[in-house]
Amino acid sequence: MDAGHAFFDEAASPLWMGGSSVAVLVLVLVINAFRKERRRQLRRTLGWWGLYTAFGLAFWALGESAPEGLHRFLGGGTALFRSYTLVGCAALLVFDVVLPALRVPVVRITSDLLVGGAYAFTGLAVLSAAGLDFGSALAASTVAAAVLTISLQSTLGNVVGGVAIQLEGSIRPGDWVQLENGKQGRVSELRWRHTLLETREWDTIVIPNSALLAGQFTILGRREGKSTSHRQQITFQVDFRHAPGDVCRMVHDALLASPIPNVVADPPLQVLCLDLGRENRDSYAHYGVRFWVADLGQSDPTDSIVRARTFAALHRAGIPLARPSITQFHFEQGENAEREREVRRRARAVATLKAFSLFHSMTAEELDHLAANLVYCPFDAGETITRQGAVAHWLYVLESGSCEVVTEVEGVHRPVATLRAPDLFGEMGLMTGEPRGASVIALTPVVCHRLDKEDFERILSARPALARDLSEILADRRVELAMVREELTAEARSLRMATERQRIFERITSFFGLS
Ligand code: CMP
């Protein structure tokens, strides 16, 4: 009997078969009793034990009478499956019973590699002990490789995913990530098989690495070359009694006045009017405060501080948050009510005109007439009120706010003057018939009243002295404008001033046909 036969006999001996059966049985009982959740892991070992028993029984049953090839096949199988059964039992005992019971953390990839290696090693050892040649050993090692692959199967995709994530550095511990299902969490750990996300609710999301790579996720607040900051938004509503421009500016200035913990300075905070009454149903405008936070874990408390400061700022400015409301328009009927409204409106307009020395010589009746023709016309900061080159239709009376007069020379905008209420502008185009000589842009929210050309003409015809006063203002402005445009010297300026007043006066009187 050669070494191979002796080895087969020993592998199929009642002692080994009985002993291994008892070992498997004990393991089944232990796992069923104490670690039910690991029952799945039993299956493979039970499979090896089944094969071992089947091959062993067949080996004994046929005995020496079997042909040599079959005898070696059954003997070799018995020895191989005995070793696999032993490796399976040992792996179960160590990684699924003892280490978890001792609360020793087991990294799945490590246990898989160890167990897979043990299968391969014992497989090769058994086959060489059985006296098999290299070709058979190679075939057997292929079997072992298959076994290894099978044992790694569940984790292989995840491991590859984990390695890819770590190599690429696409996610790093500490990053805030939003998953496809909308859940957000901070990456606490990148493991071989899965990635752990800690949520704001103090939960931990476990995402298999393969799933992380296959799906789409958003890394919050990360932008190439910038420090981490994520945009947050809080919203509020204010009714239409308050101009959106005023509300935005006021809240913006109030929020910038003192630093807010966790809100970064760059990108800067914004206050926006998001909508003017949604679906035509609301009686208020929707606003949003957008700001960037450094620590997303503290985003809820930061939102709360921004809300509280916004509320306080509105409160200080006497602007209440909108309440659900229904607007009822109440019309006073009858001639008297109409007349009273008109009287009130004119009184306000006359008060505005009286602020101008230009109109001081006008009688109350003339002022009232002029006021009757003024059209209320507000602008927000940044809006262009008149544009250079446009045809002039109106004279503007500036009641409140300030504007900048800007002229464009060869594509470059140059500031000419700043107008502060009370003042008027647009007289050049209206009085000379020339296109607007400059653009006038609101620097702040502005209240203007417009007077159209026909009404203006009527007033000038009734009071030609106004033409002289206006031509003086106009001449001064023109020279100033020319200085910016043509870069005049001081000497040229005073020369131009003297001739300009007379020239403009003549131009105006002829343009309006005044005597
Ligand atoms: P108009 O040319 O009709 O439109 C642009 C207006 O800007 C102009 O009338 C003037 O009212 C005003 N404007 C032009 N130049 C000056 C200036 N130098 N100072 C003040 N206002 C000016």
Coordinates of C-alpha atoms and ligand atoms in Angstrom, one line a residue:
M1 CA 0.0 0.0 0.0
D2 CA 1.5 3.3 -1.0
A3 CA 1.5 6.6 1.0
G4 CA -1.6 7.8 -0.9
H5 CA -3.6 4.8 0.0
A6 CA -2.7 5.0 3.7
F7 CA -3.6 8.6 3.6
F8 CA -7.0 7.9 2.0
D9 CA -7.7 5.1 4.6
E10 CA -6.9 7.4 7.4
A11 CA -9.1 10.2 6.0
A12 CA -12.0 7.8 5.6
S13 CA -11.5 6.1 9.0
P14 CA -14.5 5.8 11.3
L15 CA -12.6 7.8 13.9
W16 CA -12.2 10.9 11.5
M17 CA -15.7 10.5 10.1
G18 CA -17.3 10.1 13.4
G19 CA -15.2 12.8 15.1
S20 CA -15.9 15.3 12.3
S21 CA -19.6 14.5 12.5
V22 CA -19.6 15.2 16.2
A23 CA -17.7 18.4 15.7
V24 CA -20.1 19.6 13.0
L25 CA -23.1 18.6 15.2
V26 CA -21.7 20.5 18.2
L27 CA -21.1 23.6 16.1
V28 CA -24.6 23.4 14.7
L29 CA -26.0 23.3 18.3
V30 CA -23.8 26.1 19.5
I31 CA -24.6 28.4 16.7
N32 CA -28.3 27.6 16.9
A33 CA -28.3 28.3 20.6
F34 CA -26.1 31.4 20.9
R35 CA -25.6 32.9 17.5
K36 CA -28.7 32.3 15.5
E37 CA -27.9 35.3 13.2
R38 CA -24.8 33.4 12.0
R39 CA -26.8 30.3 10.8
R40 CA -26.3 31.3 7.2
Q41 CA -22.5 30.7 7.6
L42 CA -23.2 27.1 8.7
R43 CA -24.4 26.1 5.3
R44 CA -21.0 25.9 3.5
T45 CA -19.4 23.9 6.3
L46 CA -22.4 21.5 6.3
G47 CA -22.0 21.2 2.6
W48 CA -18.3 20.2 2.9
W49 CA -19.3 17.7 5.7
G50 CA -22.0 16.2 3.5
L51 CA -19.5 15.7 0.6
Y52 CA -16.9 14.3 3.0
T53 CA -19.4 11.8 4.4
A54 CA -20.6 10.8 0.9
F55 CA -17.1 10.3 -0.5
G56 CA -16.0 8.5 2.7
L57 CA -18.9 6.1 2.7
A58 CA -18.5 5.4 -1.0
F59 CA -14.7 4.8 -0.5
W60 CA -15.5 2.2 2.2
A61 CA -18.3 0.6 0.4
L62 CA -16.3 0.0 -2.8
G63 CA -13.1 -0.7 -0.9
E64 CA -10.1 -2.3 -2.8
S65 CA -12.5 -3.8 -5.3
A66 CA -12.9 -0.5 -7.1
P67 CA -10.8 0.2 -10.1
E68 CA -7.6 2.1 -9.2
G69 CA -8.7 5.4 -10.7
L70 CA -12.1 5.4 -8.9
H71 CA -10.4 4.3 -5.7
R72 CA -8.0 7.3 -5.9
F73 CA -10.7 9.7 -6.9
L74 CA -12.9 8.7 -3.9
G75 CA -10.0 8.6 -1.5
G76 CA -8.7 12.0 -2.7
G77 CA -12.2 13.5 -2.5
T78 CA -12.6 12.1 1.0
A79 CA -9.3 13.7 2.2
L80 CA -10.0 17.0 0.5
F81 CA -13.5 17.4 1.9
R82 CA -12.3 16.3 5.3
S83 CA -9.8 19.2 5.3
Y84 CA -12.4 21.6 4.0
T85 CA -14.8 20.5 6.7
L86 CA -12.1 21.1 9.3
V87 CA -11.3 24.6 7.9
G88 CA -15.0 25.5 7.8
C89 CA -15.5 24.4 11.4
A90 CA -12.4 26.3 12.6
A91 CA -13.5 29.4 10.7
L92 CA -17.0 29.3 12.1
L93 CA -15.7 28.7 15.6
V94 CA -13.2 31.5 15.5
F95 CA -14.9 34.2 13.4
D96 CA -18.5 33.6 14.1
V97 CA -18.5 32.3 17.7
V98 CA -15.4 33.1 19.7
L99 CA -14.3 36.5 18.4
P100 CA -17.9 38.0 18.3
A101 CA -18.5 36.6 21.8
L102 CA -15.3 38.4 23.0
R103 CA -16.5 41.5 21.2
V104 CA -13.4 41.6 19.1
P105 CA -14.2 43.5 15.9
V106 CA -13.8 41.3 12.9
V107 CA -13.1 43.0 9.6
R108 CA -14.9 40.9 7.0
I109 CA -12.2 41.2 4.4
T110 CA -9.6 39.9 6.8
S111 CA -11.6 36.8 7.8
D112 CA -12.5 36.2 4.2
L113 CA -8.9 36.3 3.1
L114 CA -7.7 34.1 6.0
V115 CA -10.5 31.5 5.4
G116 CA -10.0 31.5 1.6
G117 CA -6.2 31.1 2.1
A118 CA -6.7 28.2 4.5
Y119 CA -9.0 26.4 2.0
A120 CA -6.4 26.8 -0.8
F121 CA -3.4 25.8 1.4
T122 CA -5.1 22.7 2.9
G123 CA -6.4 21.7 -0.5
L124 CA -2.9 21.8 -2.0
A125 CA -1.4 20.1 1.1
V126 CA -4.0 17.2 0.9
L127 CA -3.5 16.7 -2.8
S128 CA 0.2 16.6 -2.6
A129 CA 0.0 14.2 0.5
A130 CA -2.1 12.0 -1.7
G131 CA 0.8 11.8 -4.2
L132 CA -1.0 13.7 -7.0
D133 CA 1.1 15.1 -9.8
F134 CA 1.5 18.8 -10.7
G135 CA -1.3 18.9 -13.2
S136 CA -3.7 17.5 -10.7
A137 CA -2.4 19.9 -8.1
L138 CA -3.0 22.8 -10.6
A139 CA -6.5 21.5 -11.2
A140 CA -7.0 21.3 -7.5
S141 CA -5.7 24.8 -7.0
T142 CA -8.2 26.0 -9.6
V143 CA -10.8 24.3 -7.4
A144 CA -9.3 26.1 -4.4
A145 CA -9.3 29.4 -6.3
A146 CA -13.0 28.8 -7.0
V147 CA -13.6 28.1 -3.4
L148 CA -11.8 31.3 -2.5
T149 CA -13.8 33.3 -5.0
I150 CA -17.0 31.8 -3.7
S151 CA -16.1 32.7 -0.1
L152 CA -15.3 36.3 -1.2
Q153 CA -18.2 36.6 -3.5
S154 CA -20.4 38.7 -1.3
T155 CA -17.7 41.1 -0.5
L156 CA -15.7 41.3 -3.7
G157 CA -17.8 44.0 -5.3
N158 CA -17.8 46.0 -2.2
V159 CA -14.1 45.6 -1.6
V160 CA -13.3 46.8 -5.2
G161 CA -15.7 49.7 -4.6
G162 CA -14.1 50.6 -1.3
V163 CA -10.6 50.5 -2.9
A164 CA -11.8 52.6 -5.8
I165 CA -13.3 55.2 -3.5
Q166 CA -10.2 55.3 -1.4
L167 CA -7.8 55.6 -4.3
E168 CA -9.9 58.3 -6.1
G169 CA -10.4 60.2 -2.9
S170 CA -13.9 61.0 -4.2
I171 CA -15.3 60.9 -0.6
R172 CA -13.2 61.6 2.5
P173 CA -14.1 61.1 6.1
G174 CA -15.8 64.4 7.3
D175 CA -17.5 65.1 4.0
W176 CA -21.2 65.7 4.1
V177 CA -23.0 63.5 1.6
Q178 CA -26.6 63.5 0.3
L179 CA -27.8 60.1 -1.0
E180 CA -30.3 59.5 -3.8
N181 CA -33.1 59.1 -1.3
G182 CA -32.4 62.6 0.1
K183 CA -30.8 61.4 3.3
Q184 CA -27.8 63.4 4.4
G185 CA -24.9 62.4 6.7
R186 CA -21.3 63.1 7.5
V187 CA -18.9 60.3 6.4
S188 CA -17.5 58.9 9.6
E189 CA -15.6 56.0 8.2
L190 CA -14.6 54.4 4.9
R191 CA -14.4 50.6 5.4
W192 CA -13.5 47.9 2.9
R193 CA -17.0 46.8 2.4
H194 CA -19.1 49.8 3.3
T195 CA -19.1 53.5 4.2
L196 CA -20.7 54.8 7.4
L197 CA -22.6 58.1 7.4
E198 CA -23.6 59.8 10.6
T199 CA -26.9 61.7 10.3
R200 CA -28.0 64.8 12.2
E201 CA -30.5 62.6 14.0
W202 CA -27.6 60.7 15.5
D203 CA -28.2 57.6 13.3
T204 CA -25.6 55.9 11.2
I205 CA -26.3 54.9 7.6
V206 CA -24.4 51.9 6.3
I207 CA -24.0 52.0 2.5
P208 CA -22.3 49.1 0.7
N209 CA -19.4 50.6 -1.3
S210 CA -20.7 48.9 -4.5
A211 CA -24.0 50.6 -4.0
L212 CA -22.3 53.9 -3.3
L213 CA -20.4 53.7 -6.6
A214 CA -23.3 52.4 -8.6
G215 CA -25.7 55.2 -7.4
Q216 CA -25.5 58.9 -7.5
F217 CA -24.6 60.9 -4.4
T218 CA -23.9 64.6 -3.8
I219 CA -21.0 65.8 -1.7
L220 CA -22.4 68.8 0.0
G221 CA -20.6 72.1 0.2
R222 CA -17.5 71.0 -1.7
R223 CA -16.2 73.1 -4.6
E224 CA -12.8 72.7 -6.2
G225 CA -10.3 75.2 -4.8
K226 CA -12.8 76.6 -2.2
S227 CA -13.1 76.0 1.5
T228 CA -16.1 73.8 2.5
S229 CA -19.3 75.8 2.8
H230 CA -22.8 74.8 2.0
R231 CA -25.7 77.1 1.0
Q232 CA -28.7 77.2 3.3
Q233 CA -31.9 79.2 2.8
I234 CA -34.6 80.4 5.2
T235 CA -37.8 82.0 3.9
F236 CA -40.2 84.6 5.2
Q237 CA -43.2 86.6 3.8
V238 CA -44.0 90.3 4.0
D239 CA -47.2 91.8 2.6
F240 CA -47.3 94.2 -0.3
R241 CA -47.5 97.3 1.8
H242 CA -43.7 97.2 1.9
A243 CA -41.5 97.5 -1.2
P244 CA -39.4 94.4 -1.9
G245 CA -36.3 96.5 -2.4
D246 CA -36.6 98.1 1.0
V247 CA -37.3 94.8 2.8
C248 CA -34.3 93.1 1.1
R249 CA -31.9 96.0 1.9
M250 CA -33.1 96.3 5.5
V251 CA -32.8 92.6 6.3
H252 CA -29.5 92.3 4.5
D253 CA -27.9 95.2 6.4
A254 CA -29.3 94.0 9.7
L255 CA -27.9 90.5 9.2
L256 CA -24.5 91.8 8.1
A257 CA -24.3 94.1 11.1
S258 CA -23.1 91.4 13.5
P259 CA -21.4 88.1 12.6
I260 CA -23.6 85.0 12.9
P261 CA -21.8 81.9 14.2
N262 CA -21.1 79.3 11.5
V263 CA -22.0 81.6 8.7
V264 CA -19.0 82.3 6.4
A265 CA -18.3 85.7 4.9
D266 CA -17.5 84.3 1.5
P267 CA -19.7 83.7 -0.5
P268 CA -21.6 86.6 1.0
L269 CA -25.1 86.4 2.4
Q270 CA -28.0 87.3 0.1
V271 CA -31.5 88.5 0.8
L272 CA -33.8 87.9 -2.2
C273 CA -37.4 88.6 -3.2
L274 CA -38.2 85.1 -4.4
D275 CA -41.8 85.7 -5.6
L276 CA -44.5 88.3 -5.6
G277 CA -47.5 86.2 -4.4
R278 CA -47.6 82.6 -5.6
E279 CA -50.2 81.5 -8.1
N280 CA -51.9 84.9 -7.7
R281 CA -53.3 83.7 -4.3
D282 CA -51.0 85.3 -1.8
S283 CA -51.3 88.9 -0.5
Y284 CA -47.6 88.9 0.3
A285 CA -44.2 88.6 -1.3
H286 CA -41.9 85.7 -0.6
Y287 CA -38.3 86.4 0.5
G288 CA -35.3 84.2 1.0
V289 CA -32.1 84.7 3.0
R290 CA -29.3 82.6 1.5
F291 CA -26.2 82.1 3.4
W292 CA -23.3 79.6 3.5
V293 CA -22.4 77.6 6.6
A294 CA -19.0 76.1 7.4
D295 CA -20.2 73.2 9.6
L296 CA -23.2 71.4 8.1
G297 CA -23.7 69.5 11.3
Q298 CA -24.8 72.8 12.9
S299 CA -27.0 73.9 10.0
D300 CA -30.3 73.6 12.0
P301 CA -29.1 75.9 14.9
T302 CA -27.6 78.3 12.4
D303 CA -30.9 78.5 10.4
S304 CA -32.7 79.2 13.7
I305 CA -30.3 82.1 14.5
V306 CA -30.8 83.6 11.0
R307 CA -34.6 83.3 11.4
A308 CA -34.5 85.0 14.8
R309 CA -32.3 87.9 13.5
T310 CA -34.5 88.3 10.5
F311 CA -37.6 88.5 12.7
A312 CA -35.9 91.0 15.0
A313 CA -34.8 93.2 12.1
L314 CA -38.3 93.2 10.6
H315 CA -39.7 94.0 14.0
R316 CA -37.3 96.9 14.5
A317 CA -38.3 98.4 11.1
G318 CA -41.9 98.0 12.0
I319 CA -42.5 95.5 9.2
P320 CA -44.7 92.7 10.3
L321 CA -44.4 89.2 8.9
A322 CA -47.4 88.5 6.6
R323 CA -50.4 86.9 8.0
P324 CA -52.9 85.0 5.9
S325 CA -55.3 87.8 4.8
I326 CA -58.1 88.6 2.4
T327 CA -57.9 92.0 0.7
Q328 CA -61.2 93.9 0.5
F329 CA -61.2 97.0 -1.7
H330 CA -63.4 99.6 -0.2
F331 CA -64.6 102.3 -2.7
E332 CA -66.0 105.6 -1.5
Q333 CA -68.7 106.3 -3.9
G334 CA -70.0 109.7 -5.0
E335 CA -68.5 113.0 -6.3
N336 CA -67.5 114.3 -3.0
A337 CA -65.2 111.3 -2.2
E338 CA -63.6 111.6 -5.6
R339 CA -63.0 115.3 -5.1
E340 CA -61.5 114.8 -1.7
R341 CA -59.0 112.2 -3.0
E342 CA -57.9 114.6 -5.7
V343 CA -57.5 117.5 -3.2
R344 CA -55.3 115.3 -1.0
R345 CA -53.2 114.1 -3.9
R346 CA -52.6 117.7 -5.2
A347 CA -51.7 118.9 -1.7
R348 CA -48.9 116.4 -1.5
A349 CA -47.6 117.3 -5.0
V350 CA -47.7 121.0 -4.3
A351 CA -45.7 120.4 -1.1
T352 CA -43.1 118.7 -3.2
L353 CA -42.9 121.5 -5.8
K354 CA -42.6 124.2 -3.1
A355 CA -39.3 122.7 -2.1
F356 CA -37.8 124.1 -5.4
S357 CA -36.7 127.7 -5.4
L358 CA -37.4 127.6 -9.2
F359 CA -41.1 127.5 -8.5
H360 CA -41.1 130.0 -5.7
S361 CA -42.3 132.8 -7.9
M362 CA -45.4 130.8 -9.0
T363 CA -48.8 131.6 -7.6
A364 CA -50.7 129.0 -5.6
E365 CA -53.0 128.5 -8.5
E366 CA -50.2 127.9 -10.9
L367 CA -48.6 125.5 -8.5
D368 CA -51.8 123.6 -8.1
H369 CA -52.2 123.4 -11.9
L370 CA -48.7 122.1 -12.2
A371 CA -49.2 119.6 -9.4
A372 CA -52.4 118.3 -11.1
N373 CA -50.3 117.2 -14.0
L374 CA -47.5 115.4 -12.1
V375 CA -47.5 111.6 -12.4
Y376 CA -46.2 109.6 -9.4
C377 CA -43.2 107.5 -10.5
P378 CA -41.1 105.5 -8.0
F379 CA -37.8 103.7 -8.9
D380 CA -35.7 101.2 -7.0
A381 CA -31.9 101.6 -6.5
G382 CA -29.9 100.7 -9.6
E383 CA -32.8 101.3 -12.1
T384 CA -32.1 103.5 -15.1
I385 CA -34.6 106.4 -15.1
T386 CA -33.6 108.0 -18.4
R387 CA -31.1 106.6 -20.9
Q388 CA -28.6 108.6 -22.9
G389 CA -29.6 109.0 -26.5
A390 CA -33.3 108.3 -25.8
V391 CA -36.0 110.7 -27.1
A392 CA -37.2 113.0 -24.2
H393 CA -40.8 112.8 -23.2
W394 CA -40.7 113.9 -19.6
L395 CA -39.3 116.2 -17.0
Y396 CA -38.6 114.5 -13.7
V397 CA -39.1 116.1 -10.3
L398 CA -37.1 114.2 -7.7
E399 CA -39.0 114.1 -4.4
S400 CA -36.8 111.7 -2.4
G401 CA -33.6 109.7 -2.8
S402 CA -30.6 110.3 -5.0
C403 CA -29.5 109.6 -8.6
E404 CA -26.3 109.5 -10.5
V405 CA -25.9 111.3 -13.9
V406 CA -23.6 109.2 -16.1
T407 CA -22.4 109.8 -19.6
E408 CA -20.9 107.3 -22.0
V409 CA -17.8 108.4 -23.9
E410 CA -16.4 105.8 -26.4
G411 CA -18.0 102.9 -24.5
V412 CA -16.8 104.1 -21.1
H413 CA -19.3 105.2 -18.4
R414 CA -18.2 108.4 -16.6
P415 CA -20.0 109.9 -13.7
V416 CA -21.1 113.5 -14.2
A417 CA -23.0 114.5 -11.1
T418 CA -25.0 113.2 -8.2
L419 CA -28.6 114.6 -7.8
R420 CA -30.2 114.7 -4.4
A421 CA -33.8 115.4 -3.7
P422 CA -35.3 117.9 -4.1
D423 CA -34.0 118.4 -7.7
L424 CA -35.2 118.0 -11.2
F425 CA -33.7 116.4 -14.3
G426 CA -34.5 115.6 -17.9
E427 CA -35.0 119.3 -18.7
M428 CA -32.3 119.3 -21.4
G429 CA -34.0 116.9 -23.7
L430 CA -37.4 118.4 -23.1
M431 CA -36.4 122.0 -23.6
T432 CA -34.0 121.6 -26.5
G433 CA -35.6 118.7 -28.3
E434 CA -32.2 116.9 -28.3
P435 CA -31.8 113.2 -27.3
R436 CA -31.0 112.7 -23.6
G437 CA -27.5 113.9 -23.1
A438 CA -26.8 111.5 -20.2
S439 CA -28.3 108.5 -18.3
V440 CA -29.8 109.0 -14.9
I441 CA -29.6 106.0 -12.6
A442 CA -31.2 105.7 -9.1
L443 CA -28.6 105.3 -6.4
T444 CA -31.2 104.7 -3.7
P445 CA -34.9 104.0 -3.8
V446 CA -36.3 107.1 -5.5
V447 CA -39.6 108.9 -5.7
C448 CA -40.1 111.0 -8.8
H449 CA -43.0 112.8 -10.4
R450 CA -43.1 113.1 -14.2
L451 CA -44.4 116.0 -16.2
D452 CA -45.0 115.4 -19.8
K453 CA -43.9 117.7 -22.7
E454 CA -47.3 119.2 -23.4
D455 CA -48.0 120.2 -19.8
F456 CA -44.5 121.5 -19.5
E457 CA -45.0 123.6 -22.7
R458 CA -48.2 125.0 -21.3
I459 CA -46.5 126.1 -18.1
L460 CA -43.6 127.7 -20.0
S461 CA -46.0 129.6 -22.2
A462 CA -47.9 130.9 -19.2
R463 CA -44.7 131.8 -17.4
P464 CA -41.9 132.6 -19.8
A465 CA -39.7 133.8 -16.9
L466 CA -39.3 130.1 -15.9
A467 CA -37.5 129.5 -19.2
R468 CA -34.7 132.0 -18.2
D469 CA -34.3 130.2 -14.8
L470 CA -34.3 126.8 -16.4
S471 CA -31.9 127.8 -19.1
E472 CA -29.4 128.9 -16.4
I473 CA -29.6 125.5 -14.7
L474 CA -29.4 123.8 -18.0
A475 CA -26.4 125.8 -19.2
D476 CA -24.4 125.1 -16.1
R477 CA -25.2 121.4 -16.4
R478 CA -24.3 121.3 -20.1
V479 CA -20.9 122.9 -19.4
E480 CA -20.3 120.4 -16.6
L481 CA -21.3 117.6 -18.9
A482 CA -19.0 118.9 -21.6
M483 CA -16.2 119.0 -19.1
V484 CA -16.5 115.3 -18.5
R485 CA -16.9 114.5 -22.1
E486 CA -14.4 116.8 -23.7
E487 CA -12.1 117.3 -20.7
L488 CA -12.3 121.1 -20.9
T489 CA -9.8 123.3 -19.1
A490 CA -11.0 125.9 -16.4
E491 CA -10.5 128.8 -18.9
A492 CA -12.5 127.1 -21.6
R493 CA -15.1 126.3 -19.1
S494 CA -15.8 129.9 -18.0
L495 CA -15.8 131.0 -21.7
R496 CA -18.3 128.3 -22.6
M497 CA -20.5 129.1 -19.5
A498 CA -20.9 132.7 -20.6
T499 CA -22.0 131.9 -24.2
E500 CA -24.0 128.8 -23.3
R501 CA -26.6 130.5 -21.1
Q502 CA -27.6 132.9 -23.8
R503 CA -27.5 130.3 -26.6
I504 CA -29.6 127.9 -24.6
F505 CA -32.1 130.6 -23.7
E506 CA -32.5 131.5 -27.3
R507 CA -32.8 127.8 -28.3
I508 CA -35.5 127.2 -25.7
T509 CA -37.6 130.2 -26.6
S510 CA -37.5 129.3 -30.3
F511 CA -38.2 125.6 -29.6
F512 CA -41.2 126.4 -27.6
G513 CA -42.2 129.5 -29.7
L514 CA -41.9 131.8 -26.7
S515 CA -41.6 135.6 -27.3
Ligands
CMP1 P1 -31.5 115.2 -20.4 O1 -30.4 115.4 -21.3 O2 -32.9 115.4 -20.9 O3 -31.4 113.7 -19.7 C1 -30.2 113.5 -18.9 C2 -30.3 114.5 -17.8 O4 -29.2 114.5 -16.8 C3 -30.2 115.9 -18.3 O5 -31.3 116.1 -19.1 C4 -30.0 116.7 -17.1 O6 -31.2 116.9 -16.4 C5 -29.2 115.7 -16.2 N1 -27.8 116.2 -16.3 C6 -26.9 116.3 -17.3 N2 -25.7 116.8 -16.9 C7 -25.9 117.2 -15.7 C8 -25.0 117.8 -14.7 N3 -23.8 118.2 -15.1 N4 -25.5 118.0 -13.5 C9 -26.7 117.6 -13.1 N5 -27.5 117.0 -14.0 C10 -27.2 116.8 -15.2

